[in-house]
One Martini backbone bead per residue (centre of mass of N, CA, C, O) as a GRO file, in nm:
protein
  200
    1LYS     BB    1   0.057   0.063  -0.020
    2ASN     BB    2   0.297   0.260  -0.001
    3ASP     BB    3   0.396   0.233  -0.292
    4ILE     BB    4   0.139   0.325  -0.432
    5TYR     BB    5   0.115   0.600  -0.294
    6ALA     BB    6   0.384   0.721  -0.394
    7VAL     BB    7   0.314   0.720  -0.694
    8CYS     BB    8   0.033   0.875  -0.681
    9MET     BB    9   0.173   1.144  -0.533
   10ASN     BB   10   0.316   1.233  -0.769
   11PRO     BB   11   0.308   1.549  -0.916
   12GLU     BB   12   0.367   1.440  -1.217
   13ILE     BB   13   0.156   1.189  -1.221
   14LEU     BB   14  -0.130   1.240  -1.108
   15PRO     BB   15  -0.274   1.385  -1.350
   16LEU     BB   16  -0.248   1.141  -1.543
   17LEU     BB   17  -0.419   0.933  -1.378
   18TYR     BB   18  -0.684   1.086  -1.418
   19GLU     BB   19  -0.696   1.111  -1.731
   20ILE     BB   20  -0.672   0.775  -1.765
   21LYS     BB   21  -0.854   0.645  -1.526
   22LEU     BB   22  -0.685   0.511  -1.286
   23LEU     BB   23  -0.810   0.733  -1.116
   24ARG     BB   24  -1.041   0.811  -0.843
   25LYS     BB   25  -1.259   1.057  -0.695
   26GLU     BB   26  -1.404   1.068  -0.353
   27GLU     BB   27  -1.378   1.339  -0.243
   28LYS     BB   28  -1.096   1.259  -0.030
   29LYS     BB   29  -1.080   0.998  -0.202
   30ILE     BB   30  -0.867   0.744  -0.350
   31PHE     BB   31  -0.905   0.533  -0.640
   32ILE     BB   32  -0.853   0.241  -0.799
   33ASN     BB   33  -0.916   0.110  -1.077
   34GLU     BB   34  -1.021  -0.212  -1.098
   35LYS     BB   35  -0.891  -0.280  -1.382
   36PHE     BB   36  -0.577  -0.200  -1.249
   37THR     BB   37  -0.488  -0.333  -0.981
   38ASP     BB   38  -0.296  -0.564  -1.065
   39LYS     BB   39  -0.095  -0.392  -1.230
   40ILE     BB   40  -0.008  -0.200  -1.006
   41GLN     BB   41   0.109  -0.413  -0.816
   42LYS     BB   42   0.326  -0.520  -1.015
   43LEU     BB   43   0.472  -0.234  -1.049
   44THR     BB   44   0.523  -0.174  -0.718
   45VAL     BB   45   0.550  -0.435  -0.570
   46GLY     BB   46   0.886  -0.512  -0.509
   47LEU     BB   47   0.982  -0.265  -0.677
   48PRO     BB   48   1.130  -0.030  -0.812
   49LYS     BB   49   1.124   0.273  -0.869
   50GLY     BB   50   1.039   0.387  -1.189
   51LYS     BB   51   0.842   0.203  -1.405
   52ILE     BB   52   0.817   0.457  -1.572
   53SER     BB   53   0.865   0.564  -1.871
   54GLN     BB   54   0.946   0.823  -2.072
   55ASP     BB   55   0.754   0.744  -2.302
   56GLN     BB   56   0.499   0.736  -2.127
   57ILE     BB   57   0.511   1.028  -2.038
   58ASP     BB   58   0.515   1.155  -2.320
   59ASP     BB   59   0.242   1.041  -2.408
   60SER     BB   60   0.076   1.176  -2.183
   61LEU     BB   61   0.157   1.468  -2.256
   62ARG     BB   62   0.037   1.463  -2.539
   63ILE     BB   63  -0.253   1.415  -2.451
   64MET     BB   64  -0.276   1.665  -2.268
   65LYS     BB   65  -0.227   1.867  -2.497
   66LYS     BB   66  -0.475   1.791  -2.663
   67ILE     BB   67  -0.678   1.859  -2.445
   68GLY     BB   68  -0.593   2.157  -2.411
   69ASN     BB   69  -0.635   2.249  -2.705
   70LEU     BB   70  -0.933   2.178  -2.726
   71GLY     BB   71  -1.028   2.352  -2.490
   72GLU     BB   72  -0.938   2.623  -2.619
   73GLU     BB   73  -1.115   2.602  -2.873
   74ILE     BB   74  -1.384   2.588  -2.722
   75ALA     BB   75  -1.352   2.856  -2.565
   76LEU     BB   76  -1.323   3.039  -2.810
   77GLU     BB   77  -1.598   2.976  -2.938
   78TYR     BB   78  -1.769   3.049  -2.695
   79GLU     BB   79  -1.680   3.348  -2.679
   80ARG     BB   80  -1.775   3.437  -2.959
   81GLU     BB   81  -2.072   3.362  -2.912
   82ARG     BB   82  -2.127   3.536  -2.665
   83LEU     BB   83  -2.076   3.808  -2.811
   84SER     BB   84  -2.274   3.774  -3.045
   85ASP     BB   85  -2.528   3.751  -2.856
   86MET     BB   86  -2.450   4.069  -2.765
   87ASP     BB   87  -2.374   4.235  -3.025
   88CYS     BB   88  -2.033   4.174  -3.042
   89GLU     BB   89  -1.873   4.139  -3.325
   90LYS     BB   90  -1.605   4.290  -3.303
   91GLU     BB   91  -1.513   4.145  -3.046
   92ALA     BB   92  -1.531   3.853  -3.150
   93GLN     BB   93  -1.301   3.903  -3.373
   94ASN     BB   94  -1.083   3.990  -3.114
   95VAL     BB   95  -1.035   3.728  -3.007
   96GLU     BB   96  -0.750   3.577  -2.824
   97ARG     BB   97  -0.508   3.329  -2.864
   98ILE     BB   98  -0.186   3.317  -2.668
   99SER     BB   99  -0.049   3.041  -2.567
  100GLU     BB  100   0.164   2.975  -2.791
  101GLU     BB  101   0.337   3.265  -2.784
  102PHE     BB  102   0.235   3.308  -2.452
  103ALA     BB  103   0.280   3.087  -2.201
  104ASN     BB  104   0.350   3.316  -1.949
  105ALA     BB  105   0.094   3.514  -1.903
  106GLY     BB  106  -0.156   3.361  -1.716
  107PHE     BB  107  -0.310   3.304  -1.991
  108ASP     BB  108  -0.497   3.217  -2.302
  109ILE     BB  109  -0.735   3.440  -2.324
  110ARG     BB  110  -0.849   3.736  -2.490
  111SER     BB  111  -1.120   3.959  -2.408
  112PHE     BB  112  -1.469   4.051  -2.347
  113ASN     BB  113  -1.741   4.162  -2.161
  114GLY     BB  114  -1.814   4.364  -2.405
  115LYS     BB  115  -1.831   4.653  -2.502
  116SER     BB  116  -1.558   4.811  -2.717
  117ASP     BB  117  -1.441   5.087  -2.867
  118ASP     BB  118  -1.109   5.024  -2.834
  119LEU     BB  119  -1.039   4.714  -2.801
  120ASN     BB  120  -0.984   4.651  -2.499
  121HIS     BB  121  -0.896   4.409  -2.310
  122ASP     BB  122  -1.113   4.268  -2.014
  123ARG     BB  123  -1.064   3.944  -2.056
  124PHE     BB  124  -0.907   3.674  -1.871
  125ILE     BB  125  -0.837   3.336  -1.983
  126GLU     BB  126  -0.827   3.030  -1.814
  127VAL     BB  127  -0.777   2.705  -1.936
  128LYS     BB  128  -0.947   2.405  -1.826
  129SER     BB  129  -0.902   2.051  -1.884
  130SER     BB  130  -1.119   1.749  -1.913
  131THR     BB  131  -1.239   1.412  -1.925
  132ASP     BB  132  -1.387   1.496  -1.684
  133ALA     BB  133  -1.652   1.626  -1.476
  134GLU     BB  134  -1.475   1.698  -1.255
  135PHE     BB  135  -1.351   1.946  -1.062
  136SER     BB  136  -1.001   1.970  -1.173
  137ILE     BB  137  -0.703   2.158  -1.096
  138HIS     BB  138  -0.408   2.331  -1.215
  139TRP     BB  139  -0.241   2.614  -1.055
  140SER     BB  140  -0.026   2.847  -1.113
  141HIS     BB  141   0.159   3.097  -0.992
  142ASN     BB  142   0.142   3.285  -1.238
  143GLU     BB  143  -0.170   3.279  -1.259
  144MET     BB  144  -0.229   3.387  -0.973
  145GLU     BB  145  -0.083   3.659  -0.999
  146PHE     BB  146  -0.262   3.768  -1.224
  147ALA     BB  147  -0.534   3.738  -1.070
  148LYS     BB  148  -0.457   3.947  -0.848
  149LYS     BB  149  -0.433   4.199  -1.040
  150TYR     BB  150  -0.723   4.091  -1.203
  151PRO     BB  151  -0.987   3.979  -1.055
  152ASP     BB  152  -1.249   4.076  -1.239
  153ASN     BB  153  -1.091   3.984  -1.527
  154TYR     BB  154  -1.062   3.692  -1.420
  155TRP     BB  155  -1.084   3.361  -1.571
  156ILE     BB  156  -1.224   3.035  -1.548
  157TYR     BB  157  -1.233   2.771  -1.793
  158PHE     BB  158  -1.408   2.475  -1.761
  159ILE     BB  159  -1.354   2.173  -1.954
  160PRO     BB  160  -1.559   1.910  -1.971
  161LYS     BB  161  -1.554   1.614  -2.122
  162ILE     BB  162  -1.333   1.541  -2.312
  163ASP     BB  163  -1.340   1.442  -2.670
  164LEU     BB  164  -1.111   1.354  -2.900
  165LEU     BB  165  -1.265   1.193  -3.114
  166ASN     BB  166  -1.526   1.412  -3.131
  167GLN     BB  167  -1.458   1.705  -3.043
  168THR     BB  168  -1.578   1.733  -2.737
  169SER     BB  169  -1.804   1.872  -2.478
  170ASP     BB  170  -1.904   2.020  -2.221
  171GLU     BB  171  -2.009   2.274  -2.064
  172PRO     BB  172  -1.876   2.540  -1.956
  173ILE     BB  173  -1.708   2.661  -1.662
  174LEU     BB  174  -1.751   2.976  -1.502
  175ILE     BB  175  -1.487   3.173  -1.323
  176GLN     BB  176  -1.474   3.444  -1.139
  177ASN     BB  177  -1.245   3.530  -0.939
  178PRO     BB  178  -1.063   3.272  -0.814
  179ILE     BB  179  -0.949   3.377  -0.554
  180LYS     BB  180  -1.230   3.403  -0.421
  181ASN     BB  181  -1.405   3.146  -0.559
  182ILE     BB  182  -1.169   2.933  -0.464
  183LEU     BB  183  -0.940   2.992  -0.253
  184GLU     BB  184  -1.175   3.133  -0.047
  185ASN     BB  185  -1.334   2.860  -0.084
  186LYS     BB  186  -1.456   2.587   0.108
  187GLU     BB  187  -1.565   2.401  -0.132
  188TYR     BB  188  -1.262   2.382  -0.193
  189TYR     BB  189  -1.000   2.161  -0.241
  190LYS     BB  190  -0.664   2.204  -0.124
  191LYS     BB  191  -0.337   2.105  -0.273
  192SER     BB  192  -0.005   2.059  -0.231
  193GLU     BB  193   0.232   1.916  -0.494
  194SER     BB  194   0.465   2.131  -0.446
  195LEU     BB  195   0.814   2.257  -0.393
  196HIS     BB  196   0.991   2.553  -0.349
  197ILE     BB  197   1.354   2.556  -0.315
  198THR     BB  198   1.581   2.762  -0.132
  199LYS     BB  199   1.893   2.913  -0.057
  200ASN     BB  200   2.039   3.152   0.166
   0.00000   0.00000   0.00000
């Protein structure tokens, strides 16, 4: 049990295990999918740590990138439709996905809350995507810092139930000011999965 726990709690591996449905979460408990129990035990019990190859990790990261890219495309289309429905056609045409060329911006899409005569973006969207329906995200320090600077203009768009085969998802979940509505909200369970350490 200790060996399995150590592998599952690795901050680099844990998100992958949720995405490939190897683990499932019920409230604050984590369960191994029964289909994989025997295989997990063979991989971990009595064997040295690190039995996941770099190729397997690379494959998982490629899948996660595809999930993330599709989520951003869905969020972009959703945002353009939202503005069009508000008769903001000019704004809809100027929504921009910046994540590819500006990966460390702290958000993925810049948009508009509504009409904007000067077309200055005033909605900054961080897209989080999952193949699961349950709200579960990893939020970087850089993203949080940007959200603190622009609390009312920063949104998380959570895209649930991504289906890569059919290129679909469930309706996005929109959360404005996630510092207040997630970090300071007791309804959300927060857990630190990595630690940045420097020497004085």
